[in-house]
Amino acid sequence: MTDQIKTKEDAEKLQALIAVYTKQHTGADLPFIDIVKAFNKLVPFGSHGFRVFYALVDLKINFALLLLDSFFSGAHWNEQNSMKLSVNESILDNPTLFNSRLEIHRHNANYIPRYRAMWDKIMGVLLLISSEELYNKYNSSKSRKKAFRNLSQGVSFLDKGFVDQILEHIQKFDDNFRTPEVHRFGSLRKYSFMQNPFDKIEYAELRGSWNYIITILAEIDRIIDAIKEKSPANKNS
């Protein structure tokens, strides 16, 4: 699909279609990853610019899908909030509440690998903006977290504090959710059927992870916006 985006008008159409899709399903259109602005900023840089642009399109699409996972989990939580168990009753005695909690579990279970995959994409995009060589090294590495830490040292817009915050967040997410859910027998189930899983800091961090990724996507938009336009004399370089 990305090879069909050849003009600014094509980028505008795609951005509008993604907005319609998210509004139909959630009522919200999140503006992060402005692919129209990215198209205008990046296409003058030739093949490298287009490669970054296509990576941002992929990020935008996956962010829209992540929005749905987050939204439906929250919506089901709000719906079941009024369902109360009696003193001697467990969730196993209330099929309606159990079904609602299983729906929440389903959306959160989908959210976890998609969210973690987004971070691999984000780290890759940040390096690709700087150079294709850095991205290729990152993409071929066995540990992308380690590669991102090492390769980011040569990128002017990635200071050490920013990189450390990203890697700390990813590591915590991996330890609490991604590794147990993907490679073991899971930890999410421990929280999904509790009377109030928000009493547990790990579950609160799972739900709060959405806000953190938004701040990073907003930062990517800022980085793209700060790219200096090529002068006509340099457009073929």
PDB file of C-alpha atoms in Angstrom:
ATOM      1  CA  MET A   1       0.000   0.000   0.000  1.00  0.00           C
ATOM      2  CA  THR A   2       2.810   2.437   0.802  1.00  0.00           C
ATOM      3  CA  ASP A   3       4.062   2.344  -2.789  1.00  0.00           C
ATOM      4  CA  GLN A   4       0.736   3.978  -3.759  1.00  0.00           C
ATOM      5  CA  ILE A   5       1.595   7.128  -1.791  1.00  0.00           C
ATOM      6  CA  LYS A   6       3.374   9.273  -4.361  1.00  0.00           C
ATOM      7  CA  THR A   7       2.029  12.748  -3.643  1.00  0.00           C
ATOM      8  CA  LYS A   8       1.028  14.979  -0.757  1.00  0.00           C
ATOM      9  CA  GLU A   9      -2.598  14.378  -1.747  1.00  0.00           C
ATOM     10  CA  ASP A  10      -2.102  10.616  -1.357  1.00  0.00           C
ATOM     11  CA  ALA A  11      -0.673  11.167   2.135  1.00  0.00           C
ATOM     12  CA  GLU A  12      -3.654  13.368   3.013  1.00  0.00           C
ATOM     13  CA  LYS A  13      -6.077  10.681   1.821  1.00  0.00           C
ATOM     14  CA  LEU A  14      -4.370   8.010   3.910  1.00  0.00           C
ATOM     15  CA  GLN A  15      -4.300  10.168   7.027  1.00  0.00           C
ATOM     16  CA  ALA A  16      -7.981  10.986   6.595  1.00  0.00           C
ATOM     17  CA  LEU A  17      -8.905   7.316   6.106  1.00  0.00           C
ATOM     18  CA  ILE A  18      -7.049   6.301   9.266  1.00  0.00           C
ATOM     19  CA  ALA A  19      -8.834   9.095  11.160  1.00  0.00           C
ATOM     20  CA  VAL A  20     -12.230   7.885   9.926  1.00  0.00           C
ATOM     21  CA  TYR A  21     -11.388   4.323  10.969  1.00  0.00           C
ATOM     22  CA  THR A  22     -10.372   5.251  14.523  1.00  0.00           C
ATOM     23  CA  LYS A  23     -13.355   7.585  14.948  1.00  0.00           C
ATOM     24  CA  GLN A  24     -15.771   4.876  13.811  1.00  0.00           C
ATOM     25  CA  HIS A  25     -14.412   2.421  16.357  1.00  0.00           C
ATOM     26  CA  THR A  26     -13.474   4.654  19.293  1.00  0.00           C
ATOM     27  CA  GLY A  27     -14.859   8.126  18.650  1.00  0.00           C
ATOM     28  CA  ALA A  28     -11.317   9.513  18.768  1.00  0.00           C
ATOM     29  CA  ASP A  29      -8.738  10.612  16.226  1.00  0.00           C
ATOM     30  CA  LEU A  30      -5.278  10.827  17.717  1.00  0.00           C
ATOM     31  CA  PRO A  31      -3.063  13.201  15.738  1.00  0.00           C
ATOM     32  CA  PHE A  32       0.316  11.675  16.552  1.00  0.00           C
ATOM     33  CA  ILE A  33       2.570  10.749  13.634  1.00  0.00           C
ATOM     34  CA  ASP A  34       1.493  13.415  11.173  1.00  0.00           C
ATOM     35  CA  ILE A  35       2.196  11.599   7.914  1.00  0.00           C
ATOM     36  CA  VAL A  36       1.250  14.583   5.760  1.00  0.00           C
ATOM     37  CA  LYS A  37       3.871  16.755   7.424  1.00  0.00           C
ATOM     38  CA  ALA A  38       6.297  13.831   7.326  1.00  0.00           C
ATOM     39  CA  PHE A  39       5.743  13.453   3.570  1.00  0.00           C
ATOM     40  CA  ASN A  40       6.473  17.132   2.957  1.00  0.00           C
ATOM     41  CA  LYS A  41       9.589  17.061   5.128  1.00  0.00           C
ATOM     42  CA  LEU A  42      11.058  13.764   3.962  1.00  0.00           C
ATOM     43  CA  VAL A  43      10.446  13.280   0.232  1.00  0.00           C
ATOM     44  CA  PRO A  44      13.064  15.895  -0.779  1.00  0.00           C
ATOM     45  CA  PHE A  45      15.671  13.550   0.724  1.00  0.00           C
ATOM     46  CA  GLY A  46      15.124  10.884  -1.925  1.00  0.00           C
ATOM     47  CA  SER A  47      15.206   7.159  -1.143  1.00  0.00           C
ATOM     48  CA  HIS A  48      16.271   7.682   2.475  1.00  0.00           C
ATOM     49  CA  GLY A  49      13.433  10.133   3.009  1.00  0.00           C
ATOM     50  CA  PHE A  50      10.888   7.781   1.480  1.00  0.00           C
ATOM     51  CA  ARG A  51      12.167   4.924   3.643  1.00  0.00           C
ATOM     52  CA  VAL A  52      11.659   6.978   6.786  1.00  0.00           C
ATOM     53  CA  PHE A  53       8.244   8.065   5.548  1.00  0.00           C
ATOM     54  CA  TYR A  54       7.095   4.491   4.902  1.00  0.00           C
ATOM     55  CA  ALA A  55       8.341   3.488   8.354  1.00  0.00           C
ATOM     56  CA  LEU A  56       6.244   6.301   9.856  1.00  0.00           C
ATOM     57  CA  VAL A  57       3.193   5.129   7.901  1.00  0.00           C
ATOM     58  CA  ASP A  58       3.671   1.667   9.402  1.00  0.00           C
ATOM     59  CA  LEU A  59       3.978   3.243  12.853  1.00  0.00           C
ATOM     60  CA  LYS A  60       0.810   5.288  12.298  1.00  0.00           C
ATOM     61  CA  ILE A  61      -1.230   2.246  11.235  1.00  0.00           C
ATOM     62  CA  ASN A  62      -0.040   0.114  14.131  1.00  0.00           C
ATOM     63  CA  PHE A  63      -0.709   2.973  16.534  1.00  0.00           C
ATOM     64  CA  ALA A  64      -4.310   3.073  15.299  1.00  0.00           C
ATOM     65  CA  LEU A  65      -4.684  -0.646  16.017  1.00  0.00           C
ATOM     66  CA  LEU A  66      -3.088  -0.231  19.436  1.00  0.00           C
ATOM     67  CA  LEU A  67      -5.628   2.505  20.141  1.00  0.00           C
ATOM     68  CA  LEU A  68      -8.436  -0.005  19.574  1.00  0.00           C
ATOM     69  CA  ASP A  69      -6.904  -2.526  21.981  1.00  0.00           C
ATOM     70  CA  SER A  70      -6.523   0.147  24.657  1.00  0.00           C
ATOM     71  CA  PHE A  71      -9.956   1.674  24.057  1.00  0.00           C
ATOM     72  CA  PHE A  72     -11.957  -1.563  24.186  1.00  0.00           C
ATOM     73  CA  SER A  73     -10.149  -2.740  27.299  1.00  0.00           C
ATOM     74  CA  GLY A  74     -11.047   0.522  29.039  1.00  0.00           C
ATOM     75  CA  ALA A  75     -14.615   0.528  27.716  1.00  0.00           C
ATOM     76  CA  HIS A  76     -15.289  -2.996  29.005  1.00  0.00           C
ATOM     77  CA  TRP A  77     -13.746  -2.065  32.338  1.00  0.00           C
ATOM     78  CA  ASN A  78     -16.129   0.871  32.701  1.00  0.00           C
ATOM     79  CA  GLU A  79     -19.095  -1.331  31.770  1.00  0.00           C
ATOM     80  CA  GLN A  80     -18.349  -3.958  34.394  1.00  0.00           C
ATOM     81  CA  ASN A  81     -17.542  -1.437  37.124  1.00  0.00           C
ATOM     82  CA  SER A  82     -21.135  -1.462  38.348  1.00  0.00           C
ATOM     83  CA  MET A  83     -21.197  -5.255  38.727  1.00  0.00           C
ATOM     84  CA  LYS A  84     -20.642  -6.024  42.411  1.00  0.00           C
ATOM     85  CA  LEU A  85     -19.966  -9.370  44.026  1.00  0.00           C
ATOM     86  CA  SER A  86     -21.632 -10.242  47.318  1.00  0.00           C
ATOM     87  CA  VAL A  87     -19.495 -11.010  50.351  1.00  0.00           C
ATOM     88  CA  ASN A  88     -19.441 -14.780  49.806  1.00  0.00           C
ATOM     89  CA  GLU A  89     -19.404 -14.657  46.023  1.00  0.00           C
ATOM     90  CA  SER A  90     -16.411 -15.082  43.721  1.00  0.00           C
ATOM     91  CA  ILE A  91     -16.095 -14.108  40.095  1.00  0.00           C
ATOM     92  CA  LEU A  92     -16.717 -17.784  39.233  1.00  0.00           C
ATOM     93  CA  ASP A  93     -20.255 -17.395  40.621  1.00  0.00           C
ATOM     94  CA  ASN A  94     -21.077 -14.485  38.305  1.00  0.00           C
ATOM     95  CA  PRO A  95     -20.993 -15.488  34.611  1.00  0.00           C
ATOM     96  CA  THR A  96     -21.796 -11.966  33.399  1.00  0.00           C
ATOM     97  CA  LEU A  97     -18.917 -10.422  35.309  1.00  0.00           C
ATOM     98  CA  PHE A  98     -16.608 -13.276  34.319  1.00  0.00           C
ATOM     99  CA  ASN A  99     -17.428 -12.783  30.628  1.00  0.00           C
ATOM    100  CA  SER A 100     -16.781  -9.056  30.900  1.00  0.00           C
ATOM    101  CA  ARG A 101     -13.445  -9.615  32.625  1.00  0.00           C
ATOM    102  CA  LEU A 102     -12.467 -12.194  29.996  1.00  0.00           C
ATOM    103  CA  GLU A 103     -13.152  -9.580  27.314  1.00  0.00           C
ATOM    104  CA  ILE A 104     -10.898  -7.141  29.151  1.00  0.00           C
ATOM    105  CA  HIS A 105      -8.269  -9.868  29.383  1.00  0.00           C
ATOM    106  CA  ARG A 106      -8.575 -10.551  25.639  1.00  0.00           C
ATOM    107  CA  HIS A 107      -7.973  -6.935  24.664  1.00  0.00           C
ATOM    108  CA  ASN A 108      -5.106  -6.514  27.131  1.00  0.00           C
ATOM    109  CA  ALA A 109      -3.532  -9.769  25.919  1.00  0.00           C
ATOM    110  CA  ASN A 110      -3.677  -8.395  22.359  1.00  0.00           C
ATOM    111  CA  TYR A 111      -2.319  -5.052  23.547  1.00  0.00           C
ATOM    112  CA  ILE A 112       0.822  -6.485  25.167  1.00  0.00           C
ATOM    113  CA  PRO A 113       2.626  -7.938  22.100  1.00  0.00           C
ATOM    114  CA  ARG A 114       1.391  -5.116  19.861  1.00  0.00           C
ATOM    115  CA  TYR A 115       2.611  -2.489  22.332  1.00  0.00           C
ATOM    116  CA  ARG A 116       5.996  -4.166  22.637  1.00  0.00           C
ATOM    117  CA  ALA A 117       6.317  -4.477  18.859  1.00  0.00           C
ATOM    118  CA  MET A 118       5.615  -0.747  18.621  1.00  0.00           C
ATOM    119  CA  TRP A 119       8.719  -0.064  20.683  1.00  0.00           C
ATOM    120  CA  ASP A 120      10.928  -2.083  18.344  1.00  0.00           C
ATOM    121  CA  LYS A 121       9.503   0.005  15.510  1.00  0.00           C
ATOM    122  CA  ILE A 122       9.983   3.268  17.421  1.00  0.00           C
ATOM    123  CA  MET A 123      13.625   2.522  18.218  1.00  0.00           C
ATOM    124  CA  GLY A 124      14.168   1.607  14.573  1.00  0.00           C
ATOM    125  CA  VAL A 125      12.502   4.769  13.273  1.00  0.00           C
ATOM    126  CA  LEU A 126      14.570   6.988  15.559  1.00  0.00           C
ATOM    127  CA  LEU A 127      17.774   5.448  14.213  1.00  0.00           C
ATOM    128  CA  LEU A 128      16.535   5.419  10.615  1.00  0.00           C
ATOM    129  CA  ILE A 129      15.826   9.153  10.758  1.00  0.00           C
ATOM    130  CA  SER A 130      19.517   9.612  11.482  1.00  0.00           C
ATOM    131  CA  SER A 131      20.881   7.154   8.907  1.00  0.00           C
ATOM    132  CA  GLU A 132      20.040   3.981   7.014  1.00  0.00           C
ATOM    133  CA  GLU A 133      23.351   2.473   8.103  1.00  0.00           C
ATOM    134  CA  LEU A 134      22.423   2.748  11.775  1.00  0.00           C
ATOM    135  CA  TYR A 135      19.009   1.256  11.120  1.00  0.00           C
ATOM    136  CA  ASN A 136      20.448  -1.674   9.168  1.00  0.00           C
ATOM    137  CA  LYS A 137      22.817  -2.451  12.048  1.00  0.00           C
ATOM    138  CA  TYR A 138      19.916  -2.228  14.497  1.00  0.00           C
ATOM    139  CA  ASN A 139      17.665  -4.404  12.358  1.00  0.00           C
ATOM    140  CA  SER A 140      20.262  -7.166  12.080  1.00  0.00           C
ATOM    141  CA  SER A 141      21.172  -7.209  15.771  1.00  0.00           C
ATOM    142  CA  LYS A 142      20.294 -10.067  18.139  1.00  0.00           C
ATOM    143  CA  SER A 143      19.298  -7.684  20.933  1.00  0.00           C
ATOM    144  CA  ARG A 144      17.563  -4.570  19.694  1.00  0.00           C
ATOM    145  CA  LYS A 145      17.538  -2.940  23.098  1.00  0.00           C
ATOM    146  CA  LYS A 146      21.323  -3.247  23.387  1.00  0.00           C
ATOM    147  CA  ALA A 147      21.773  -2.162  19.780  1.00  0.00           C
ATOM    148  CA  PHE A 148      19.586   0.899  20.312  1.00  0.00           C
ATOM    149  CA  ARG A 149      21.581   1.919  23.375  1.00  0.00           C
ATOM    150  CA  ASN A 150      24.890   1.596  21.535  1.00  0.00           C
ATOM    151  CA  LEU A 151      23.869   3.023  18.161  1.00  0.00           C
ATOM    152  CA  SER A 152      21.974   5.984  19.616  1.00  0.00           C
ATOM    153  CA  GLN A 153      25.210   7.397  21.023  1.00  0.00           C
ATOM    154  CA  GLY A 154      26.021   8.852  17.619  1.00  0.00           C
ATOM    155  CA  VAL A 155      22.614  10.474  17.060  1.00  0.00           C
ATOM    156  CA  SER A 156      22.454  14.179  17.871  1.00  0.00           C
ATOM    157  CA  PHE A 157      18.741  14.293  18.746  1.00  0.00           C
ATOM    158  CA  LEU A 158      18.888  11.258  21.079  1.00  0.00           C
ATOM    159  CA  ASP A 159      20.447  12.298  24.363  1.00  0.00           C
ATOM    160  CA  LYS A 160      21.438   9.657  26.901  1.00  0.00           C
ATOM    161  CA  GLY A 161      18.709  10.541  29.388  1.00  0.00           C
ATOM    162  CA  PHE A 162      15.994  10.138  26.747  1.00  0.00           C
ATOM    163  CA  VAL A 163      17.409   6.791  25.615  1.00  0.00           C
ATOM    164  CA  ASP A 164      17.760   5.546  29.193  1.00  0.00           C
ATOM    165  CA  GLN A 165      14.117   6.389  29.929  1.00  0.00           C
ATOM    166  CA  ILE A 166      12.918   4.488  26.870  1.00  0.00           C
ATOM    167  CA  LEU A 167      15.011   1.408  27.652  1.00  0.00           C
ATOM    168  CA  GLU A 168      14.006   1.423  31.327  1.00  0.00           C
ATOM    169  CA  HIS A 169      10.336   1.544  30.331  1.00  0.00           C
ATOM    170  CA  ILE A 170      10.727  -1.272  27.796  1.00  0.00           C
ATOM    171  CA  GLN A 171      12.646  -3.456  30.267  1.00  0.00           C
ATOM    172  CA  LYS A 172       9.980  -3.034  32.932  1.00  0.00           C
ATOM    173  CA  PHE A 173       7.245  -3.834  30.429  1.00  0.00           C
ATOM    174  CA  ASP A 174       9.163  -6.922  29.269  1.00  0.00           C
ATOM    175  CA  ASP A 175       9.694  -8.161  32.816  1.00  0.00           C
ATOM    176  CA  ASN A 176       6.090  -7.648  33.933  1.00  0.00           C
ATOM    177  CA  PHE A 177       4.144  -8.599  30.831  1.00  0.00           C
ATOM    178  CA  ARG A 178       5.798  -9.277  27.487  1.00  0.00           C
ATOM    179  CA  THR A 179       8.144 -12.093  28.570  1.00  0.00           C
ATOM    180  CA  PRO A 180       5.547 -13.882  30.763  1.00  0.00           C
ATOM    181  CA  GLU A 181       2.781 -13.595  28.149  1.00  0.00           C
ATOM    182  CA  VAL A 182       4.817 -14.487  25.074  1.00  0.00           C
ATOM    183  CA  HIS A 183       7.338 -16.989  26.415  1.00  0.00           C
ATOM    184  CA  ARG A 184       5.832 -18.383  29.625  1.00  0.00           C
ATOM    185  CA  PHE A 185       2.398 -19.161  31.032  1.00  0.00           C
ATOM    186  CA  GLY A 186       1.447 -15.523  31.493  1.00  0.00           C
ATOM    187  CA  SER A 187       1.103 -13.024  34.316  1.00  0.00           C
ATOM    188  CA  LEU A 188      -1.835 -10.999  33.007  1.00  0.00           C
ATOM    189  CA  ARG A 189      -4.337 -13.610  34.212  1.00  0.00           C
ATOM    190  CA  LYS A 190      -3.227 -12.888  37.787  1.00  0.00           C
ATOM    191  CA  TYR A 191      -4.660  -9.374  37.457  1.00  0.00           C
ATOM    192  CA  SER A 192      -7.560  -9.728  35.028  1.00  0.00           C
ATOM    193  CA  PHE A 193      -9.922 -11.456  37.464  1.00  0.00           C
ATOM    194  CA  MET A 194      -9.028  -9.659  40.687  1.00  0.00           C
ATOM    195  CA  GLN A 195     -11.708  -7.549  42.338  1.00  0.00           C
ATOM    196  CA  ASN A 196      -9.522  -4.470  41.810  1.00  0.00           C
ATOM    197  CA  PRO A 197      -6.371  -5.132  39.767  1.00  0.00           C
ATOM    198  CA  PHE A 198      -5.519  -1.428  39.928  1.00  0.00           C
ATOM    199  CA  ASP A 199      -4.372  -2.087  43.494  1.00  0.00           C
ATOM    200  CA  LYS A 200      -1.359  -3.778  41.899  1.00  0.00           C
ATOM    201  CA  ILE A 201       1.298  -1.423  40.558  1.00  0.00           C
ATOM    202  CA  GLU A 202       2.093  -3.717  37.624  1.00  0.00           C
ATOM    203  CA  TYR A 203      -1.465  -3.572  36.291  1.00  0.00           C
ATOM    204  CA  ALA A 204      -1.631   0.182  36.801  1.00  0.00           C
ATOM    205  CA  GLU A 205       1.591   0.481  34.803  1.00  0.00           C
ATOM    206  CA  LEU A 206       0.095  -1.655  32.017  1.00  0.00           C
ATOM    207  CA  ARG A 207      -2.825   0.737  31.680  1.00  0.00           C
ATOM    208  CA  GLY A 208      -0.550   3.768  32.060  1.00  0.00           C
ATOM    209  CA  SER A 209       1.799   2.563  29.321  1.00  0.00           C
ATOM    210  CA  TRP A 210      -0.556   4.089  26.767  1.00  0.00           C
ATOM    211  CA  ASN A 211       0.163   7.600  28.024  1.00  0.00           C
ATOM    212  CA  TYR A 212       3.911   7.010  27.849  1.00  0.00           C
ATOM    213  CA  ILE A 213       3.932   5.877  24.238  1.00  0.00           C
ATOM    214  CA  ILE A 214       1.917   8.953  23.257  1.00  0.00           C
ATOM    215  CA  THR A 215       4.652  11.209  24.647  1.00  0.00           C
ATOM    216  CA  ILE A 216       7.250   9.397  22.522  1.00  0.00           C
ATOM    217  CA  LEU A 217       5.156   9.605  19.360  1.00  0.00           C
ATOM    218  CA  ALA A 218       4.691  13.314  19.988  1.00  0.00           C
ATOM    219  CA  GLU A 219       8.480  13.578  20.287  1.00  0.00           C
ATOM    220  CA  ILE A 220       8.904  11.815  16.928  1.00  0.00           C
ATOM    221  CA  ASP A 221       6.565  14.395  15.377  1.00  0.00           C
ATOM    222  CA  ARG A 222       8.723  17.127  16.908  1.00  0.00           C
ATOM    223  CA  ILE A 223      11.899  15.556  15.504  1.00  0.00           C
ATOM    224  CA  ILE A 224      10.372  15.342  12.018  1.00  0.00           C
ATOM    225  CA  ASP A 225       9.110  18.913  12.253  1.00  0.00           C
ATOM    226  CA  ALA A 226      12.618  20.091  13.172  1.00  0.00           C
ATOM    227  CA  ILE A 227      14.200  18.620  10.029  1.00  0.00           C
ATOM    228  CA  LYS A 228      15.602  21.448   7.944  1.00  0.00           C
ATOM    229  CA  GLU A 229      14.292  21.608   4.412  1.00  0.00           C
ATOM    230  CA  LYS A 230      16.739  20.970   1.624  1.00  0.00           C
ATOM    231  CA  SER A 231      17.618  23.946  -0.507  1.00  0.00           C
ATOM    232  CA  PRO A 232      16.954  23.576  -4.249  1.00  0.00           C
ATOM    233  CA  ALA A 233      20.689  23.262  -4.894  1.00  0.00           C
ATOM    234  CA  ASN A 234      20.907  20.237  -2.591  1.00  0.00           C
ATOM    235  CA  LYS A 235      17.744  18.366  -3.548  1.00  0.00           C
ATOM    236  CA  ASN A 236      19.580  15.947  -5.787  1.00  0.00           C
ATOM    237  CA  SER A 237      22.259  15.136  -3.230  1.00  0.00           C
TER     238      SER A 237
END
